[in-house]
Amino acid sequence: MGQAATQPSTNWHLKENTRDHHTNKFSSKELIVRRGQAFVVTFNGIEQPEQNLTFIVETGPKPSKQAKTQATFGISSTASKENWSAVLQSTSSNSASITISSPANAVIGRYKLSVQSTSSGSSSPATLGTFVLLFNPWSSGDDVFMSNKAECEEYVLEEFGIIFAGNTHHINSFGWNFGQFQGDILNICLSMLDRSLNYRQDPATDVSHRNDPKYLGRVLSAMVNANDDQGVVLGNWSGNYEGGKSPSSWTGSGEILQNWKKSGFRPVRYGQCWVFAAVLTTVLRCLGIPTRTITNFSSAHDADGNLRVDEFYDASGNHLERGADSVWNFHVWNESWFSRSDLGPSYSGWQILDATPQEESGGIYQCGPASRNAIKEGDIDLDYDCPFVFAEVNADCMYWNYDPATGKKTLIFSKSTTIGQFISTKAVGRDDRVDVTSDYKYEEGSRKERDIFKKARKKLGLEDKFDPTAPTPKEIEQKPDISGKFKVAGPLEVGKDLNLILVLVNLQSDVKSVHVNMTAWSTVYTRRPVREIWKDSISVTLSPEEEKHFPIKISYAEYQQQLTTDNTIQITALCHVEGGIQVLVQRDITLDNPAIDIQVLGEAKVNKEVDVEVVFTNPINTEVMDCVLQVEGNDLLRGILEIDVPPLKAGEKSSTKFKLIPVEMGSKHLLVNFSCDKFSNIKAFKTVNVID
């Protein structure tokens, strides 16, 4: 009878291994390494370590060699590229140092490592402990390999991001703390995989697919939203966020992911598109898949798959919620970088994933990965969800007048150049905006762009189908007699009156009588109308080719109570031209919040206190109350700081001071969010350079 083996002790060489594997930003006591690359382990308490040793690695609930979730391997003279292998580095009387290598396509996740000494007869293997294996964008054999090291730094290792929002006239941005290396985030990401529908249906098969970034990307795009699977974030676009936090109040993913876990994995309330995209960025970067957020301005949500978005207005110019199509001021999704062996090399590179629950795909709310090259070339029959993504950046827009009494609809006009503009992402290594529109489509209005659109329609079988909602040739031929636009005549700031000019031009050489119905509604950023702010109507006579200006003023008092946390207003003028077709003039306005100023008072040094001052001046002539300042910043302070700020009289300035104790040198980001009863979620960030 062989003696029971004593439990060996293991030295995981955390410092060297995590440095070599770009995992030293994790604060884990457990070894975290990347696949396709060797790591060193030393263990003591093995008798005759130079004897034949067999190692076993296994992951998931039912490890098996066939599913590649288990491997058994001995000591070999050189590392293997295709399989798990171990190479002996050195031995002494009862300890051995070995390097273990995993294949570049290994399943990622938490592994158990055991060793068995063949000389000790049939004794059971001794467990050496557990380690976590991640994707490796630094390794040329990996599906997520990224040759540009600066891009690896940004899209895998950077914990701070900038998300673009606003509208096509006015792009704004805010900082976000992805925080993928903080605290328990890696464990939460791994438990997210174990809570997916795929895992619940067939755990062993699900785990065996976790070597494939396109599989994981698709599964996680479903898990980040709460639909179908009790995922992380519950969406809410109503403008009323009672019972949860307003989507615009978050400043980072960490709080959301930790709240999800703390509540026993109940969906966190509430998110909108940038929250879903930011959380998915955190999870994918954490697992080692290069990922970034992308903002598309004038983003189409084509619900019926005809590459066309229909909008309806009544005779007064009110934007009707009719039909499921919509055009959002902006929409945020993700791009992740990996190869597409299923489609071929020309479709590798950036892949679109979207965790915002908009349309079902395969029966659940998930979207992607759609190859960005496939979108640009109109190859929308390729996996996954290309028609939906193609429409988001390319759909044609149809504007209709709808009479609820008769159900009759009349085309006002159509446009093929409004959708998919200023597609934006953060620059590598800088806080600037980079425009990637030309990576999604050929130049708007060019022959090539229209050819691709026709190719896509053909692939969807739309080119010869009769479309009952399509405009008649007569409707298309009719040209408007007048043109109109809204011009901004003053600052677009919350707390100030809104001044616009309606410009009408007679395009004909005879007099035109026009009756104009105008409305202004507060909206959410998806352009969904929430509350009416203002309406007016005017009758106008335009001489031949005359241009007339009509000033419009909507006072702060009129809009203040109606505004949503998105600070967005849609103003519409529906012009009824006597004897001619109607003309729709509209403008989406995003109001800026007042500024907030962050100052670091002194030098920021590791483990030394430094004061920070946040200054806010109340710009309006009434008191603001219920003021709260929220602050977060990795390596600068622990968790999230919440400070109640006293009420501020009209024009009064508040100064709030707090202390930071930086724990690491380098460039760090402090994010603040200030809210009160009159202004919601005023955001700012400050780069803090911490020295030793």
Coordinates of C-alpha atoms in Angstrom, one line a residue, residues 147-613:
S147 CA 0.2 43.4 -33.3
N148 CA 0.2 47.1 -32.2
K149 CA 1.4 47.2 -28.6
A150 CA 0.0 50.7 -27.9
E151 CA -3.5 49.4 -29.0
C152 CA -3.1 46.4 -26.6
E153 CA -2.4 48.9 -23.8
E154 CA -5.5 51.0 -24.6
Y155 CA -8.0 48.3 -25.4
V156 CA -7.1 45.7 -22.8
L157 CA -5.1 47.4 -20.0
E158 CA -6.6 50.9 -19.9
E159 CA -9.2 51.3 -17.1
F160 CA -10.3 54.8 -18.1
G161 CA -12.4 55.6 -21.1
I162 CA -14.2 58.5 -22.8
I163 CA -17.7 58.0 -24.1
F164 CA -19.2 60.4 -26.8
A165 CA -22.8 61.5 -26.6
G166 CA -24.9 64.6 -27.7
N167 CA -26.1 64.9 -31.3
T168 CA -24.8 65.5 -34.8
H169 CA -24.8 69.3 -34.2
H170 CA -23.1 69.1 -30.8
I171 CA -20.9 66.2 -29.7
N172 CA -20.1 66.1 -26.0
S173 CA -18.3 63.5 -24.0
F174 CA -17.8 62.1 -20.5
G175 CA -15.3 59.9 -18.7
W176 CA -15.9 56.4 -17.5
N177 CA -14.1 54.1 -15.1
F178 CA -14.0 50.6 -16.7
G179 CA -12.1 49.3 -13.7
Q180 CA -11.6 45.9 -15.1
F181 CA -8.7 45.0 -12.7
Q182 CA -10.3 46.2 -9.5
G183 CA -11.3 44.1 -6.5
D184 CA -13.6 41.2 -7.4
I185 CA -14.4 42.2 -11.0
L186 CA -12.7 39.1 -12.6
N187 CA -14.6 36.7 -10.4
I188 CA -17.9 38.6 -11.2
C189 CA -17.0 38.3 -15.0
L190 CA -16.4 34.5 -14.6
S191 CA -19.7 34.1 -12.7
M192 CA -21.5 36.0 -15.4
L193 CA -20.4 33.2 -17.9
D194 CA -21.8 30.6 -15.4
R195 CA -25.1 32.4 -15.3
S196 CA -25.7 32.5 -19.0
L197 CA -28.6 30.6 -20.7
N198 CA -26.1 28.5 -22.6
Y199 CA -24.3 27.4 -19.4
R200 CA -27.7 26.6 -17.7
Q201 CA -28.8 24.5 -20.7
D202 CA -25.5 22.6 -21.1
P203 CA -22.7 23.5 -18.8
A204 CA -20.0 21.2 -20.2
T205 CA -20.6 22.2 -23.9
D206 CA -20.7 25.9 -22.9
V207 CA -17.3 25.7 -21.1
S208 CA -15.8 23.9 -24.0
H209 CA -16.7 26.8 -26.3
R210 CA -14.9 29.4 -24.0
N211 CA -11.8 29.3 -26.2
D212 CA -13.7 31.2 -28.8
P213 CA -13.9 35.1 -28.6
K214 CA -16.9 35.2 -31.0
Y215 CA -18.8 32.8 -28.8
L216 CA -18.0 34.6 -25.6
G217 CA -18.7 38.0 -27.1
R218 CA -22.2 36.9 -28.2
V219 CA -23.0 35.2 -24.9
L220 CA -21.8 38.3 -22.9
S221 CA -23.8 40.7 -25.2
A222 CA -26.8 38.8 -23.9
M223 CA -25.7 38.7 -20.2
V224 CA -25.0 42.4 -19.8
N225 CA -28.7 43.2 -20.3
A226 CA -31.3 41.8 -17.9
N227 CA -33.7 40.6 -20.6
D228 CA -34.0 36.8 -20.9
D229 CA -31.4 35.7 -18.3
Q230 CA -31.5 38.0 -15.2
G231 CA -28.4 39.7 -16.6
V232 CA -26.5 42.6 -15.2
V233 CA -28.4 45.8 -16.2
L234 CA -32.1 46.6 -16.6
G235 CA -32.8 49.1 -19.4
N236 CA -35.2 52.0 -18.9
W237 CA -35.9 54.7 -21.5
S238 CA -39.0 56.2 -20.0
G239 CA -37.6 59.3 -18.5
N240 CA -38.8 58.1 -15.0
Y241 CA -36.1 56.2 -13.0
E242 CA -37.8 55.7 -9.7
G243 CA -36.8 52.6 -7.9
G244 CA -33.3 52.7 -9.2
K245 CA -30.5 55.1 -10.3
S246 CA -30.8 57.3 -13.4
P247 CA -28.7 55.8 -16.2
S248 CA -26.8 59.1 -16.5
S249 CA -25.7 59.0 -12.9
W250 CA -23.2 56.1 -13.1
T251 CA -19.5 57.0 -13.5
G252 CA -18.1 53.5 -13.8
S253 CA -18.8 49.8 -14.3
G254 CA -17.4 48.6 -10.9
E255 CA -20.4 49.8 -8.8
I256 CA -22.8 48.2 -11.3
L257 CA -21.1 44.8 -11.4
Q258 CA -20.6 44.8 -7.6
N259 CA -24.2 45.7 -7.0
W260 CA -25.3 42.9 -9.3
K261 CA -23.3 40.4 -7.2
K262 CA -24.2 41.8 -3.8
S263 CA -28.0 41.7 -4.6
G264 CA -27.7 37.9 -5.3
F265 CA -27.4 38.6 -9.1
R266 CA -30.6 40.7 -9.5
P267 CA -30.5 43.1 -12.4
V268 CA -29.2 46.6 -11.5
R269 CA -31.6 49.5 -12.2
Y270 CA -31.2 51.3 -14.7
G271 CA -29.1 51.5 -17.8
Q272 CA -29.2 53.0 -21.3
C273 CA -27.0 52.2 -24.3
W274 CA -23.7 53.7 -23.0
V275 CA -24.1 51.8 -19.7
F276 CA -24.5 48.4 -21.5
A277 CA -21.6 49.2 -23.7
A278 CA -19.3 50.3 -20.9
V279 CA -20.1 47.3 -18.8
L280 CA -19.4 45.0 -21.8
T281 CA -16.1 46.8 -22.3
T282 CA -15.1 46.1 -18.7
V283 CA -16.0 42.4 -18.9
L284 CA -14.3 41.8 -22.3
R285 CA -11.1 43.8 -21.4
C286 CA -11.0 41.9 -18.1
L287 CA -11.0 38.6 -20.0
G288 CA -8.4 39.8 -22.4
I289 CA -10.4 40.6 -25.5
P290 CA -9.4 44.0 -26.9
T291 CA -12.6 46.1 -26.8
R292 CA -13.7 49.8 -27.2
T293 CA -16.9 51.8 -27.1
I294 CA -18.2 53.3 -30.4
T295 CA -20.8 56.1 -30.6
N296 CA -22.9 56.4 -33.7
F297 CA -24.8 59.7 -34.2
S298 CA -28.3 59.7 -35.8
S299 CA -28.4 55.9 -35.2
A300 CA -31.3 54.0 -36.8
H301 CA -33.3 51.4 -35.0
D302 CA -34.8 49.5 -38.0
A303 CA -37.3 47.2 -36.3
D304 CA -38.9 45.6 -39.4
G305 CA -35.7 44.9 -41.4
N306 CA -36.4 46.9 -44.5
L307 CA -33.3 49.2 -44.2
R308 CA -35.7 52.1 -43.8
V309 CA -36.9 54.0 -40.8
D310 CA -40.3 55.6 -40.8
E311 CA -41.2 58.6 -38.6
F312 CA -44.7 59.9 -38.2
Y313 CA -45.9 63.4 -37.3
D314 CA -49.5 64.8 -36.8
A315 CA -50.8 68.0 -38.4
S316 CA -49.6 70.0 -35.4
G317 CA -46.1 68.8 -35.8
N318 CA -46.1 66.4 -32.8
H319 CA -43.7 63.5 -33.3
L320 CA -45.9 60.4 -32.9
E321 CA -44.8 57.2 -31.2
R322 CA -46.1 55.1 -34.0
G323 CA -44.4 52.0 -35.5
A324 CA -41.3 50.5 -33.9
D325 CA -38.7 52.3 -36.0
S326 CA -36.8 55.1 -34.4
V327 CA -33.7 57.3 -34.9
W328 CA -31.7 57.9 -31.8
N329 CA -29.6 61.1 -31.3
F330 CA -26.8 58.7 -30.6
H331 CA -26.2 55.0 -29.8
V332 CA -23.2 53.4 -28.2
W333 CA -22.1 49.8 -29.0
N334 CA -18.8 47.9 -28.8
E335 CA -16.1 46.8 -31.1
S336 CA -13.9 43.8 -30.1
W337 CA -10.8 42.7 -32.0
F338 CA -10.5 39.0 -33.1
S339 CA -10.2 36.8 -36.1
R340 CA -13.2 35.3 -37.9
S341 CA -12.1 31.8 -38.9
D342 CA -15.8 31.1 -39.7
L343 CA -15.9 33.9 -42.4
G344 CA -12.4 34.2 -43.7
P345 CA -9.5 36.6 -43.1
S346 CA -11.0 39.6 -44.9
Y347 CA -13.7 39.7 -42.2
S348 CA -11.3 39.6 -39.2
G349 CA -10.4 42.6 -37.1
W350 CA -13.0 44.8 -35.4
Q351 CA -16.3 43.1 -34.7
I352 CA -19.4 44.8 -33.5
L353 CA -21.1 43.6 -30.4
D354 CA -24.2 45.4 -28.8
A355 CA -25.5 44.6 -25.4
T356 CA -28.4 47.1 -25.5
P357 CA -31.6 45.1 -25.8
Q358 CA -33.2 46.4 -29.0
E359 CA -34.2 43.4 -31.1
E360 CA -34.1 39.6 -30.5
S361 CA -31.5 37.5 -32.3
G362 CA -31.8 33.7 -32.1
G363 CA -34.8 34.3 -29.7
I364 CA -32.9 36.4 -27.2
Y365 CA -31.6 39.9 -26.8
Q366 CA -28.1 39.7 -28.0
C367 CA -26.3 41.3 -31.0
G368 CA -23.1 40.3 -32.8
P369 CA -20.4 39.7 -33.5
A370 CA -20.9 41.5 -36.8
S371 CA -17.7 42.0 -38.8
R372 CA -17.1 45.7 -39.4
N373 CA -15.7 44.9 -42.9
A374 CA -18.8 43.0 -43.8
I375 CA -20.9 46.0 -42.8
K376 CA -18.8 48.3 -45.0
E377 CA -19.0 46.0 -48.0
G378 CA -22.7 45.3 -47.6
D379 CA -22.1 41.5 -47.0
I380 CA -25.0 41.5 -44.6
D381 CA -25.9 37.8 -45.0
L382 CA -22.9 36.9 -42.8
D383 CA -23.1 36.0 -39.1
Y384 CA -24.1 37.6 -36.8
D385 CA -26.9 40.3 -37.0
C386 CA -25.3 42.3 -39.9
P387 CA -28.6 43.6 -41.3
F388 CA -29.5 45.3 -38.0
V389 CA -26.0 46.9 -37.6
F390 CA -26.0 47.8 -41.3
A391 CA -29.3 49.7 -40.9
E392 CA -28.0 51.5 -37.8
V393 CA -25.5 53.3 -39.9
N394 CA -27.1 53.3 -43.4
A395 CA -30.9 53.2 -43.2
D396 CA -32.9 55.6 -45.3
C397 CA -35.3 57.9 -43.5
M398 CA -39.0 58.5 -44.4
Y399 CA -41.0 61.2 -42.7
W400 CA -44.8 60.9 -42.9
N401 CA -47.7 63.0 -41.9
Y402 CA -50.3 60.7 -40.2
D403 CA -53.9 61.6 -39.5
P404 CA -55.1 59.5 -36.5
A405 CA -58.8 60.1 -37.4
T406 CA -58.6 58.6 -40.9
G407 CA -55.4 56.5 -40.6
K408 CA -54.2 58.2 -43.8
K409 CA -50.5 58.9 -44.2
T410 CA -48.7 61.2 -46.6
L411 CA -45.0 61.3 -47.3
I412 CA -43.5 64.6 -46.3
F413 CA -40.0 63.7 -47.5
S414 CA -37.3 61.1 -47.5
K415 CA -33.5 61.3 -46.9
S416 CA -30.7 58.9 -47.4
T417 CA -27.8 60.9 -45.8
T418 CA -29.0 61.6 -42.3
I419 CA -28.2 58.2 -40.6
G420 CA -24.9 57.1 -39.2
Q421 CA -22.7 60.2 -38.8
F422 CA -19.6 61.1 -36.8
I423 CA -19.0 57.5 -35.7
S424 CA -16.7 58.1 -32.8
T425 CA -14.3 56.4 -30.4
K426 CA -11.5 57.5 -28.0
A427 CA -8.0 57.8 -29.4
V428 CA -5.3 55.4 -28.4
G429 CA -3.2 56.9 -25.6
R430 CA -5.0 60.3 -25.7
D431 CA -8.3 61.8 -24.6
D432 CA -9.3 62.8 -28.1
R433 CA -12.2 61.8 -30.4
V434 CA -11.3 59.7 -33.5
D435 CA -13.8 59.5 -36.3
V436 CA -14.2 56.0 -37.7
T437 CA -17.2 56.7 -40.0
S438 CA -15.2 55.7 -43.1
D439 CA -14.5 52.3 -41.6
Y440 CA -18.3 51.6 -41.6
K441 CA -19.3 53.0 -45.0
Y442 CA -18.1 54.6 -48.2
E443 CA -18.5 58.4 -48.5
E444 CA -22.2 59.4 -48.1
G445 CA -23.8 60.2 -51.4
S446 CA -21.0 58.6 -53.4
R447 CA -21.8 56.0 -56.1
K448 CA -20.0 53.3 -54.2
E449 CA -22.1 54.0 -51.1
R450 CA -25.4 53.7 -53.0
D451 CA -24.1 50.5 -54.8
I452 CA -23.4 48.9 -51.4
F453 CA -26.8 49.9 -50.2
K454 CA -28.4 48.3 -53.2
K455 CA -26.3 45.2 -52.7
A456 CA -27.5 44.9 -49.1
R457 CA -31.2 45.4 -50.1
K458 CA -30.7 42.7 -52.7
K459 CA -29.2 40.3 -50.1
L460 CA -32.3 40.9 -48.0
G461 CA -34.6 40.2 -50.9
L462 CA -36.0 43.7 -50.8
E463 CA -35.2 45.0 -54.3
D464 CA -38.2 43.6 -56.0
K465 CA -40.7 43.3 -53.2
F466 CA -43.8 45.4 -53.3
D467 CA -43.7 47.7 -50.3
P468 CA -47.1 48.9 -49.3
T469 CA -45.7 51.8 -47.3
A470 CA -43.3 53.0 -50.0
P471 CA -44.0 56.4 -51.4
T472 CA -45.7 56.6 -54.8
P473 CA -43.8 57.9 -57.8
K474 CA -46.1 61.0 -57.7
E475 CA -45.1 61.6 -54.0
I476 CA -41.4 61.4 -54.8
E477 CA -41.7 63.7 -57.8
Q478 CA -43.4 66.5 -55.9
K479 CA -40.9 69.0 -54.9
P480 CA -41.4 71.4 -51.9
D481 CA -42.2 75.0 -52.6
I482 CA -40.4 76.2 -49.5
S483 CA -37.4 75.2 -47.4
G484 CA -36.9 75.7 -43.7
K485 CA -34.4 75.3 -40.9
F486 CA -33.9 76.1 -37.2
K487 CA -30.9 78.2 -36.4
V488 CA -29.5 78.5 -32.9
A489 CA -29.4 82.1 -31.6
G490 CA -27.8 81.9 -28.2
P491 CA -26.2 79.6 -25.7
L492 CA -27.5 76.0 -25.4
E493 CA -27.2 75.7 -21.6
V494 CA -29.5 74.4 -18.9
G495 CA -30.7 77.4 -16.9
K496 CA -30.7 79.8 -19.8
D497 CA -33.5 80.7 -22.1
L498 CA -33.5 78.8 -25.4
N499 CA -33.3 81.2 -28.4
L500 CA -33.8 79.9 -32.0
I501 CA -34.7 81.3 -35.3
L502 CA -37.0 79.6 -37.8
V503 CA -35.7 80.4 -41.3
L504 CA -38.2 79.9 -44.1
V505 CA -37.3 80.4 -47.8
N506 CA -39.7 80.6 -50.7
L507 CA -38.1 78.5 -53.5
Q508 CA -40.7 79.6 -56.1
S509 CA -41.2 82.8 -58.2
D510 CA -44.8 83.3 -56.9
V511 CA -46.2 84.3 -53.5
K512 CA -46.7 81.4 -51.0
S513 CA -49.1 81.3 -48.0
V514 CA -47.8 79.1 -45.3
H515 CA -49.4 78.0 -42.0
V516 CA -46.8 76.8 -39.5
N517 CA -47.5 74.6 -36.4
M518 CA -44.7 74.4 -34.0
T519 CA -44.1 72.2 -31.0
A520 CA -41.2 71.6 -28.6
W521 CA -41.0 68.4 -26.5
S522 CA -38.5 67.2 -23.9
T523 CA -37.1 63.8 -25.1
V524 CA -34.8 61.1 -24.0
Y525 CA -31.6 60.7 -26.1
T526 CA -33.5 58.1 -28.3
R527 CA -35.7 61.1 -29.4
R528 CA -38.7 59.5 -27.6
P529 CA -41.0 62.4 -26.7
V530 CA -41.6 62.6 -22.9
R531 CA -43.4 65.9 -22.1
E532 CA -44.7 68.8 -24.1
I533 CA -42.9 72.1 -23.4
W534 CA -44.3 74.6 -25.8
K535 CA -46.4 75.1 -28.9
D536 CA -47.3 77.9 -31.2
S537 CA -48.6 78.5 -34.7
I538 CA -48.0 81.3 -37.2
S539 CA -49.3 82.2 -40.6
V540 CA -46.8 83.6 -43.1
T541 CA -46.8 85.1 -46.5
L542 CA -43.6 84.6 -48.5
S543 CA -42.9 86.8 -51.5
P544 CA -41.2 85.2 -54.5
E545 CA -37.8 83.8 -53.4
E546 CA -38.1 85.6 -50.1
E547 CA -36.3 84.5 -46.9
K548 CA -37.9 85.3 -43.6
H549 CA -36.7 84.9 -40.0
F550 CA -39.0 84.2 -37.1
P551 CA -37.4 84.4 -33.6
I552 CA -38.5 81.7 -31.1
K553 CA -37.9 82.0 -27.4
I554 CA -38.5 79.2 -24.9
S555 CA -37.8 80.4 -21.4
Y556 CA -36.0 78.4 -18.8
A557 CA -39.1 78.6 -16.6
E558 CA -41.1 76.9 -19.5
Y559 CA -38.8 74.0 -20.0
Q560 CA -37.2 73.5 -16.5
Q561 CA -39.8 71.2 -15.0
Q562 CA -40.2 69.2 -18.3
L563 CA -36.5 68.4 -19.0
T564 CA -35.3 64.8 -18.7
T565 CA -31.9 63.9 -17.3
D566 CA -30.7 63.8 -20.9
N567 CA -31.2 67.6 -21.3
T568 CA -32.7 67.0 -24.8
I569 CA -35.4 68.9 -26.6
Q570 CA -36.9 68.3 -30.0
I571 CA -38.4 71.3 -31.8
T572 CA -40.6 70.8 -34.8
A573 CA -42.3 73.1 -37.3
L574 CA -44.8 71.5 -39.7
C575 CA -45.4 73.9 -42.6
H576 CA -48.7 73.6 -44.5
V577 CA -48.1 75.3 -47.8
E578 CA -51.2 76.3 -49.7
G579 CA -51.5 74.3 -52.9
G580 CA -48.2 72.5 -52.2
I581 CA -46.7 69.6 -50.1
Q582 CA -46.0 69.9 -46.4
V583 CA -42.5 70.7 -45.2
L584 CA -41.2 69.4 -41.9
V585 CA -38.5 71.4 -40.1
Q586 CA -37.0 69.9 -37.0
R587 CA -34.0 70.2 -34.7
D588 CA -32.8 68.1 -31.8
I589 CA -31.2 70.2 -29.2
T590 CA -28.9 68.9 -26.4
L591 CA -28.4 71.5 -23.6
D592 CA -25.1 71.6 -21.8
N593 CA -24.9 71.4 -18.0
P594 CA -23.0 74.2 -16.3
A595 CA -19.3 73.5 -15.8
I596 CA -17.7 72.0 -12.7
D597 CA -14.1 72.5 -11.9
I598 CA -11.6 70.1 -10.2
Q599 CA -8.3 71.2 -8.8
V600 CA -5.6 69.0 -7.2
L601 CA -4.0 71.2 -4.5
G602 CA -0.4 70.2 -4.5
E603 CA 1.6 67.2 -5.8
A604 CA 0.1 63.8 -5.9
K605 CA 2.6 61.3 -4.4
V606 CA 2.2 57.6 -3.6
N607 CA 0.9 56.9 -0.1
K608 CA 0.7 60.7 0.7
E609 CA -2.5 62.6 1.3
V610 CA -3.3 65.3 -1.2
D611 CA -6.3 67.7 -1.2
V612 CA -8.7 68.0 -4.1
E613 CA -11.2 70.9 -4.5

